Coordinates of C-alpha atoms and ligand atoms in Angstrom, one line a residue:
X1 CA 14.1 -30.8 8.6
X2 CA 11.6 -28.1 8.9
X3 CA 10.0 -25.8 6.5
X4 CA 11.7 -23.2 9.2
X5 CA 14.9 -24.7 8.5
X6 CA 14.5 -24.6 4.7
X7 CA 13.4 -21.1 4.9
X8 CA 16.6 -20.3 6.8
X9 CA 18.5 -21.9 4.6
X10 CA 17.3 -21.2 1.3
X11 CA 15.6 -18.0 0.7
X12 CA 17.5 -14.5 1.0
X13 CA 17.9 -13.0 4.6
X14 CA 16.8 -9.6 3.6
X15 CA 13.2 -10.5 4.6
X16 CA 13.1 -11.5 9.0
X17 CA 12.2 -14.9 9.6
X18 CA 9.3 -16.5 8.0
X19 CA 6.2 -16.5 10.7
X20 CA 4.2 -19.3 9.2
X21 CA 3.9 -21.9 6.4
X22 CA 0.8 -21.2 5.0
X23 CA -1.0 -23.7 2.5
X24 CA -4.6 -22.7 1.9
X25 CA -6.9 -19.3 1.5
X26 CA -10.2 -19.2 1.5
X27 CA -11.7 -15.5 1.5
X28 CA -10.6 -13.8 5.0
X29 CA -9.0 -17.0 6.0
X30 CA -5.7 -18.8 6.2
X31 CA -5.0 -22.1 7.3
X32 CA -1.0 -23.1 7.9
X33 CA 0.6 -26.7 7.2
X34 CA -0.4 -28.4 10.5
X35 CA -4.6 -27.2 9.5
X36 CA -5.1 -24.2 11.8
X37 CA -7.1 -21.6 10.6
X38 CA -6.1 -18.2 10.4
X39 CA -8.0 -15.1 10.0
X40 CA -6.3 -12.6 8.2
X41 CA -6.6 -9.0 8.7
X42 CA -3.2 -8.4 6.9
X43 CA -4.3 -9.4 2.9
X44 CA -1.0 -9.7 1.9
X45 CA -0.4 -6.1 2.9
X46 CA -3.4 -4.5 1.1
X47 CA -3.2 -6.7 -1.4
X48 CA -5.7 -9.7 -1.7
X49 CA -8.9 -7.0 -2.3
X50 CA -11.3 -9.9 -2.4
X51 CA -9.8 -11.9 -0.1
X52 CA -8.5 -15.4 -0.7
X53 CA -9.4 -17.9 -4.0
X54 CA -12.2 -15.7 -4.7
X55 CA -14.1 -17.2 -7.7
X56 CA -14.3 -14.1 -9.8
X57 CA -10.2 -13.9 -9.2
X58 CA -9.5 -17.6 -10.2
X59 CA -12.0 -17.8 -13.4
X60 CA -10.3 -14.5 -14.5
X61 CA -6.5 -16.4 -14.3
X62 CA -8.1 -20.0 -15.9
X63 CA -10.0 -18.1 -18.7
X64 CA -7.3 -15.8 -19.8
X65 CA -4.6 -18.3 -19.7
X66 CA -6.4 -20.7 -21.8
X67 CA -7.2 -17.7 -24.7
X68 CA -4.1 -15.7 -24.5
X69 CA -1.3 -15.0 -21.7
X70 CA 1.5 -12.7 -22.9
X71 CA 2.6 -11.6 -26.5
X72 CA 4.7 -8.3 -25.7
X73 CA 4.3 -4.9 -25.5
X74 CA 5.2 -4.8 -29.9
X75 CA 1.2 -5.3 -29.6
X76 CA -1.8 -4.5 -27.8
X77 CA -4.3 -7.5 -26.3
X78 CA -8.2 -6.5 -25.3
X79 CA -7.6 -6.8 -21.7
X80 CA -5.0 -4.8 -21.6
X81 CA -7.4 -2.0 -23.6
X82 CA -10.1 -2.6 -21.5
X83 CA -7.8 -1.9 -18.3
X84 CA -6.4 0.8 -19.1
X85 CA -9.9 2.6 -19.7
X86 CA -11.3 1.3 -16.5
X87 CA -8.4 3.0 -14.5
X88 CA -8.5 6.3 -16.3
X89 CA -12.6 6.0 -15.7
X90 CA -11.9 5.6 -12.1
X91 CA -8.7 8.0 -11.8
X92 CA -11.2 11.0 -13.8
X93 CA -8.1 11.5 -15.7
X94 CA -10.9 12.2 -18.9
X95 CA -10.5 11.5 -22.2
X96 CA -6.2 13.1 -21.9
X97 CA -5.0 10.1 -19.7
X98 CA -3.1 7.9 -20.3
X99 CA -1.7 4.7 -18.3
X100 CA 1.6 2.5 -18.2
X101 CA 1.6 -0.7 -16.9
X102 CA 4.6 -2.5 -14.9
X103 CA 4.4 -5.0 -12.6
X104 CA 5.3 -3.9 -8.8
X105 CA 4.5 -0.9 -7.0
X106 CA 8.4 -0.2 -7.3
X107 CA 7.8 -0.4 -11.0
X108 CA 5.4 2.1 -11.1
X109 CA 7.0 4.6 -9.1
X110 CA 10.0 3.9 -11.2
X111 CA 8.0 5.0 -14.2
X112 CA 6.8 8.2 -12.1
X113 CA 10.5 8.7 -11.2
X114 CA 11.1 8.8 -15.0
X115 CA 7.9 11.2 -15.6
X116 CA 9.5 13.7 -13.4
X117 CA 13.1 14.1 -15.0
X118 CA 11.6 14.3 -18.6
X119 CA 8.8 16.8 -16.9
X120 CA 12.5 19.0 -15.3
X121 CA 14.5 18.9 -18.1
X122 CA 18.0 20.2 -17.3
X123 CA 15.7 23.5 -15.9
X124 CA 14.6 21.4 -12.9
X125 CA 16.8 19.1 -11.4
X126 CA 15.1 19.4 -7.9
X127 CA 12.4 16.5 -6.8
X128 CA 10.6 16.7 -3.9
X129 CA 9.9 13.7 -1.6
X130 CA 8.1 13.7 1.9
X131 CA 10.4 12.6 4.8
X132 CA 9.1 8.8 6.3
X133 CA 7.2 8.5 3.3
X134 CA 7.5 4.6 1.4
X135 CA 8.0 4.7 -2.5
X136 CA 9.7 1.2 -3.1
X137 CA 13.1 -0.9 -2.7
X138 CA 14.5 -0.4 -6.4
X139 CA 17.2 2.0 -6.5
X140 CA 15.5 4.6 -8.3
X141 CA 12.3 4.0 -5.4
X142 CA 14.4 3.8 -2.8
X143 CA 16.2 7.4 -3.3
X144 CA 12.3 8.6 -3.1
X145 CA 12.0 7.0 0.5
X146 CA 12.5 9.0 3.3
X147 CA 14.1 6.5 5.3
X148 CA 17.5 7.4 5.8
X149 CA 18.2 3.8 7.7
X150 CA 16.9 2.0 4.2
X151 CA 19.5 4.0 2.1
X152 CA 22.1 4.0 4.1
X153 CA 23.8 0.6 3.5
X154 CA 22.9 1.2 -0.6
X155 CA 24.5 4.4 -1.3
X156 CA 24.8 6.6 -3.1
X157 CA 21.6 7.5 -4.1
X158 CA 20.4 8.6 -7.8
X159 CA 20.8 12.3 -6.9
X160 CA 18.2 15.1 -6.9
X161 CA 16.0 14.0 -4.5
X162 CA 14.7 16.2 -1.2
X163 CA 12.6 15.4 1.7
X164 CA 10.7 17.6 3.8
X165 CA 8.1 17.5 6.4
X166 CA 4.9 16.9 5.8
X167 CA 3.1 20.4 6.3
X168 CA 2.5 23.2 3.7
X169 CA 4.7 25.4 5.2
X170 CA 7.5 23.0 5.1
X171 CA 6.7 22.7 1.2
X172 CA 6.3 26.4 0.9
X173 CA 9.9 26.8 2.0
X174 CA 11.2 24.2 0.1
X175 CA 9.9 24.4 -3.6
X176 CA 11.0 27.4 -6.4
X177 CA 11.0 26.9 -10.1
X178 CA 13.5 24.1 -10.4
X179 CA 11.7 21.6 -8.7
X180 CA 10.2 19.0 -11.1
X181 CA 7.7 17.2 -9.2
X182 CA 6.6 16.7 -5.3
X183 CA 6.6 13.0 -4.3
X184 CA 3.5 12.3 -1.9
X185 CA 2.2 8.7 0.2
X186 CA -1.7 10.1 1.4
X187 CA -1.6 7.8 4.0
X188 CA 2.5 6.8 5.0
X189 CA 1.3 2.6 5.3
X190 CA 4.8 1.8 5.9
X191 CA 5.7 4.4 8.4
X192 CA 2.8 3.4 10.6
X193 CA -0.7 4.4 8.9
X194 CA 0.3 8.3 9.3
X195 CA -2.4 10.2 7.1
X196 CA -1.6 13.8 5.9
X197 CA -2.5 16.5 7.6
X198 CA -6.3 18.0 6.7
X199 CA -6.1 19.8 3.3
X200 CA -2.6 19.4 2.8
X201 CA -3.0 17.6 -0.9
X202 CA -5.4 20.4 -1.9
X203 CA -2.2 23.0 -0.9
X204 CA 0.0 21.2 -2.5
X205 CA -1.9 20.6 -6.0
X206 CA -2.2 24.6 -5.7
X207 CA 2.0 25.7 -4.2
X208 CA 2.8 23.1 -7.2
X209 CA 0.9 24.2 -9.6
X210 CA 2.1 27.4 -8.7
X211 CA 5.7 26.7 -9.4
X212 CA 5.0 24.4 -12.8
X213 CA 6.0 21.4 -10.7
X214 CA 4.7 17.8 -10.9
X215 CA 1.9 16.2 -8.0
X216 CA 2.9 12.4 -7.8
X217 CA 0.6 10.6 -5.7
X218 CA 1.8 7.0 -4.6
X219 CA -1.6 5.5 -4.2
X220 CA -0.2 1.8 -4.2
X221 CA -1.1 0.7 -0.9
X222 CA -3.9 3.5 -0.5
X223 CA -5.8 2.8 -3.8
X224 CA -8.2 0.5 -5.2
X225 CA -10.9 1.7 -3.3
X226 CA -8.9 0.5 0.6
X227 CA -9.7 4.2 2.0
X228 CA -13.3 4.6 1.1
X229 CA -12.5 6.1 -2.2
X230 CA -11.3 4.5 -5.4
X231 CA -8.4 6.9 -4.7
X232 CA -7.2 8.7 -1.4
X233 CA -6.7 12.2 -3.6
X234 CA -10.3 11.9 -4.7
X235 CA -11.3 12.8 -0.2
X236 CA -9.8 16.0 -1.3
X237 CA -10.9 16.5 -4.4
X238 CA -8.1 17.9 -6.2
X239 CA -6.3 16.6 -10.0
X240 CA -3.1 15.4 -9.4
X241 CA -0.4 15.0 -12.5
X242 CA 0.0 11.4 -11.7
X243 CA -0.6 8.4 -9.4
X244 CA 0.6 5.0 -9.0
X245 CA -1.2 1.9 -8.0
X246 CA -0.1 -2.0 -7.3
X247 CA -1.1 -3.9 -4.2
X248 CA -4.7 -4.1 -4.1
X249 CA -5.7 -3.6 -8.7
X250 CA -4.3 -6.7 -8.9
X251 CA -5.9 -8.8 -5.9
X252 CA -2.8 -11.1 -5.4
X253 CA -1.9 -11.0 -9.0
X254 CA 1.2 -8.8 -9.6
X255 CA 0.8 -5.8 -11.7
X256 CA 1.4 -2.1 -11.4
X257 CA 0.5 1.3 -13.2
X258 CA 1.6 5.0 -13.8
X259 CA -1.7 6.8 -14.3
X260 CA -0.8 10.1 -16.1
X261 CA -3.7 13.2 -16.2
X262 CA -3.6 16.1 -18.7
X263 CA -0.3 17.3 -20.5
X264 CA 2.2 15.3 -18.3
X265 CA 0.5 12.4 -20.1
X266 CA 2.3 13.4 -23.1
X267 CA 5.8 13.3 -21.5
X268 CA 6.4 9.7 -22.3
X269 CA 8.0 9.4 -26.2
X270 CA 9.0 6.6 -27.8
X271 CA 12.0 4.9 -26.2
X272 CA 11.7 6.4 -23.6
X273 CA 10.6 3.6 -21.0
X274 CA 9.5 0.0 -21.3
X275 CA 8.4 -3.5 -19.9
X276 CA 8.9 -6.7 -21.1
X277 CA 5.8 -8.0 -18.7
X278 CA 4.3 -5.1 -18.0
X279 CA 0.8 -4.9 -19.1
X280 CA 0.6 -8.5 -20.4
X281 CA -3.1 -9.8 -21.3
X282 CA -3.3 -12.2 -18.3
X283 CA -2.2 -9.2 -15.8
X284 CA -4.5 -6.9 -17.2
X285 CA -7.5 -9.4 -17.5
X286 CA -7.0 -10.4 -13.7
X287 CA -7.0 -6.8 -12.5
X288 CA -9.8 -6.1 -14.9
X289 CA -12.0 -8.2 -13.0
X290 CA -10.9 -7.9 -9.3
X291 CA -11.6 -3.7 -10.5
X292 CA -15.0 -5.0 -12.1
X293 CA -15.7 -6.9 -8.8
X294 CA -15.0 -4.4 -6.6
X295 CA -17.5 -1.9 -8.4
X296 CA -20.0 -4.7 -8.7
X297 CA -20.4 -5.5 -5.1
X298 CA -19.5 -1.7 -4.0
X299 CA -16.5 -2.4 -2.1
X300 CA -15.4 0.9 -2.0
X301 CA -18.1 2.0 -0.1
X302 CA -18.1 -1.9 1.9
X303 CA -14.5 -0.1 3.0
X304 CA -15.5 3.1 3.9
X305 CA -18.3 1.8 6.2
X306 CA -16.4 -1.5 7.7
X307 CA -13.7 0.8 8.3
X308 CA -16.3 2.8 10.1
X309 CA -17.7 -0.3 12.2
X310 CA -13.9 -1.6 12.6
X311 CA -12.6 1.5 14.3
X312 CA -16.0 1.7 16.7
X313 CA -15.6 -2.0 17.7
X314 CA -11.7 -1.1 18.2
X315 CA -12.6 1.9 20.5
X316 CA -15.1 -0.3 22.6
X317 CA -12.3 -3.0 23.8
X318 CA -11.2 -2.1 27.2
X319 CA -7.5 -1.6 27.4
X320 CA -5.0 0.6 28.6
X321 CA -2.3 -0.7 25.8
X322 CA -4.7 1.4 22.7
X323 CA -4.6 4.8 22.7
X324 CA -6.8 5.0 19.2
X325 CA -7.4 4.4 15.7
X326 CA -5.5 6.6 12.5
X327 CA -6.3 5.7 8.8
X328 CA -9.1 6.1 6.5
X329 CA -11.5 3.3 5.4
X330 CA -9.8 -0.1 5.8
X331 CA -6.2 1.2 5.9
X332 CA -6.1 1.5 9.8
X333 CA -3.7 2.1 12.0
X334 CA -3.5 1.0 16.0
X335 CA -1.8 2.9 18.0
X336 CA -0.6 1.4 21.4
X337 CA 0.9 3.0 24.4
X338 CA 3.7 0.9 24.6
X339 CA 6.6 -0.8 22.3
X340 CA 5.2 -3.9 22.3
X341 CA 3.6 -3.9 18.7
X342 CA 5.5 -7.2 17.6
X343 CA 4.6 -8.6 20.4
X344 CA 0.9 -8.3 20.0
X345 CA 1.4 -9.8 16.0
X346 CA 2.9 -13.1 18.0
X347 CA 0.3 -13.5 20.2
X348 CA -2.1 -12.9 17.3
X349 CA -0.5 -15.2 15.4
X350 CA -1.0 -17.5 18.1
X351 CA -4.3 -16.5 18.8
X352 CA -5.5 -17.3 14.5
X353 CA -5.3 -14.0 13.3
X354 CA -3.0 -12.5 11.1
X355 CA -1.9 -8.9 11.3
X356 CA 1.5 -6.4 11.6
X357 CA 3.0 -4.1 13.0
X358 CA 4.9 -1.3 10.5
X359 CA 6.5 0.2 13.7
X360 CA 6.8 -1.0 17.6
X361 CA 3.9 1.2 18.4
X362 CA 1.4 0.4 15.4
X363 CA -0.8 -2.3 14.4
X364 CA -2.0 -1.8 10.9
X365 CA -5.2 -3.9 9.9
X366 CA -5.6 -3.9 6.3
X367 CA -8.2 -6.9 5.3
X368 CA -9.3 -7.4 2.6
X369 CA -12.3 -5.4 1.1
X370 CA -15.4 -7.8 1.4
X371 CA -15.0 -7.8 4.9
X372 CA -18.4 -8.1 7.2
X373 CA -20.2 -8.5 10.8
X374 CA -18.7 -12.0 11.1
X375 CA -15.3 -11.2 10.2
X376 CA -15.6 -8.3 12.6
X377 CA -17.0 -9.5 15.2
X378 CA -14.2 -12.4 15.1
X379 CA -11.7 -10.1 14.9
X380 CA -12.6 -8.3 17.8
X381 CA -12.5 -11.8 20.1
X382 CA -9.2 -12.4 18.6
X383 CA -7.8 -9.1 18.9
X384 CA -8.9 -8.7 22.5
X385 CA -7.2 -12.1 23.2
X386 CA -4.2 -11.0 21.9
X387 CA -4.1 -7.7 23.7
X388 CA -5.1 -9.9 27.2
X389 CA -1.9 -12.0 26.4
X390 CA 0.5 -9.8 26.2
X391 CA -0.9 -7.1 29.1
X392 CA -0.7 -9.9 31.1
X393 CA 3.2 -10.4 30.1
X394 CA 3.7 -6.6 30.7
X395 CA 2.3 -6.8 34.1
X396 CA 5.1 -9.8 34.6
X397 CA 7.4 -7.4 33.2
X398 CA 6.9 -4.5 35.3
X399 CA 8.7 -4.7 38.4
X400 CA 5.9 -4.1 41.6
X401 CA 7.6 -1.5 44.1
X402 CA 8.6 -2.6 46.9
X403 CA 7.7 0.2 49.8
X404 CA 11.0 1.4 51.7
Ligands
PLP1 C1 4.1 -1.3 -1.2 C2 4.4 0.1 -1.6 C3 5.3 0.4 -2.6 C4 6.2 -0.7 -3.2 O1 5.5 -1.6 -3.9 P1 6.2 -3.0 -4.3 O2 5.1 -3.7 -5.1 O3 6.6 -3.7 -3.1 O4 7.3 -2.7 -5.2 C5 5.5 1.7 -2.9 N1 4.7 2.7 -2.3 C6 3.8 2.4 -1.4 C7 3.1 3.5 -0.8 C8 3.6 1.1 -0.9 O5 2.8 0.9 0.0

């Protein structure tokens, strides 16, 4: 028997088939059962910040569980304190914000979810969510998702939920004075690295505003410094009501947070919402320091200029299949001319290095943040194999004419 076999057999089919076994990390690298080496441009999916077993990320887990791991949320623990500061520092929520902790993206936006129907009231049963925007797989999440193929086999959804396009004047005609909050992904990861159009968030912080409505920003895959800023809504410059984060605070650890700004962070009352996990010392000390080490060494602005370099060395391969680059910092998108996006993962895969495809006409490269030269320049020979591979199979593919 095979681990494919087990896999099959064992674990739940909602995921596709398992594409590796993989052992061993070691920062940007992988290496599967049989020893090959891997280099991985995926992190987990924006996840691993610092890469693989990085020091700083195991002496945070060892320490903390040896002191103190978990003792509910009856009580408060000094990581948990110290976290909490750190992401309202970071979020400039000021001295008014306040944070709760979960332990998924999903979780968070559960919590947001929540924010918005004590923000409406019976006054405001209206939420607004951007159409092919990603906000979780929970039920509550998954009504926020603009997917209508995701919901379909799970509904009914929790009603009150909208979605419109992604322009102002789409929001315009969609929000009045019932409308609680407005849902918004920065940069739509899922639905293949799609950013918003230029100065949409500062619209919408103002048409909301406007109408006493809530600005939501699901900054799970976006934040942590991946786009060049701690936050995407900090390119903008604009105060949003509320974000979320997961994936990358945690750096492979899982945890999640609602970060509330000015009076919506007095929505929340007692009994109102809850965690038994969420928040727990050894979450909040492991997120502590992946946050500490990703100020120390200036990752956020490690991102913003990698993703600078990355998207360069990107436009400098010669092929047909690219047509260019979307994203911000090291949340990058690929675009390729044809459908052949899984594809190219395979032959990467096969080439040692790891990366995916959200769509059948998107890569999306999202390594972890302490990326450099040699990781780029690696990536590059890789990539360009890959690409070779499979134009080679599309020339196969394509049927020569034959003159009449
Ligand atoms: C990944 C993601 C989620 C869901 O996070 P989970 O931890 O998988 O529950 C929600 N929103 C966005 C934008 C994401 O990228």
């Amino acid at each position: 028997m095979s681990w494919h076999d087990d896999a099959g057999r064992d674990l739940v089919r909602s995921f596709g088939e398992r594409m590796a076994l993989f052992v061993r990390g070691e920062g940007s690298y992988l290496w599967d059962a049989d020893g090959k080496r891997y280099l991985d441009f995926l992190a987990g999916i924006a996840v691993d910040s610092l890469g693989h077993a990085h020091p700083v990320f195991v002496d945070a887990i060892a320490t903390q569980a040896a002191t103190l791991a978990h003792v509910s949320n009856y009580f408060a623990t000094p990581p948990q304190l110290a976290l909490a500061s750190t992401l309202k520092r970071l979020a400039g929520t000021g001295d008014d914000g306040r944070v709760y902790f979960g332990n998924s993206g999903a979780e968070a936006n559960e919590a947001a979810f929540k924010l918005a129907r004590l923000h409406g009231g019976s006054e405001r049963p209206r939420i607004l969510a951007l159409q092919d925007a990603f906000h979780g797989r929970t039920m509550g999440t998954l009504a926020l998702t603009g997917k209508p193929y995701m919901q379909e086999p799970f509904l009914p959804m929790t009603p009150g939920v909208e979605f419109i396009d992604s322009t102002v004047e789409a929001l315009e005609a969609a929000i009045d004075d019932r409308v609680a909050a407005l849902f918004v992904e920065p940069v739509k990861g899922e639905a293949g690295v799609l950013p918003l159009p230029e100065g949409y968030l500062a619209a919408a912080r103002e048409i909301t505003e406007r109408h006493g409505a809530l600005l939501i920003i699901d900054e799970i895959q976006t934040g942590a410094g991946r786009t060049g800023e701690w936050f995407a809504f900090q390119h903008e410059g604009i105060t949003p009501d509320a974000i979320t984060v997961a994936k990358g605070i945690g750096g492979g650890f899982p945890i999640g947070a609602l970060i509330t700004f000015g009076s919506a962070s007095e929505l929340f009352y007692p009994g109102t919402h809850g965690s038994t996990f969420g928040g727990n010392a050894l979450g909040t000390a492991v997120a502590g320091a992946v946050l500490g080490e990703i100020e120390r060494a200036d990752l956020v602005r490690n991102a913003a200029e990698r993703g600078a370099q990355l998207r360069e060395a990107i436009a400098g391969i010669d092929s047909e299949l690219i047509t260019g680059c979307r994203g911000a910092g090291l949340l990058i998108g690929v675009g390729l001319r044809h459908p052949v996006a899984k594809a190219l993962v395979a032959a990467a895969q096969e080439h040692g290095l790891v990366i995916n495809a959200p769509n059948d006409e998107t890569i999306r490269l999202v390594p972890a943040l302490t990326i450099g030269d040699v990781e780029i320049d690696e990536f590059i020979e890789l990539f360009t194999a890959a690409i070779r591979t499979v134009e080679d199979a599309l020339v196969l593919d394509t049927p020569t004419e034959v003159p009449a």
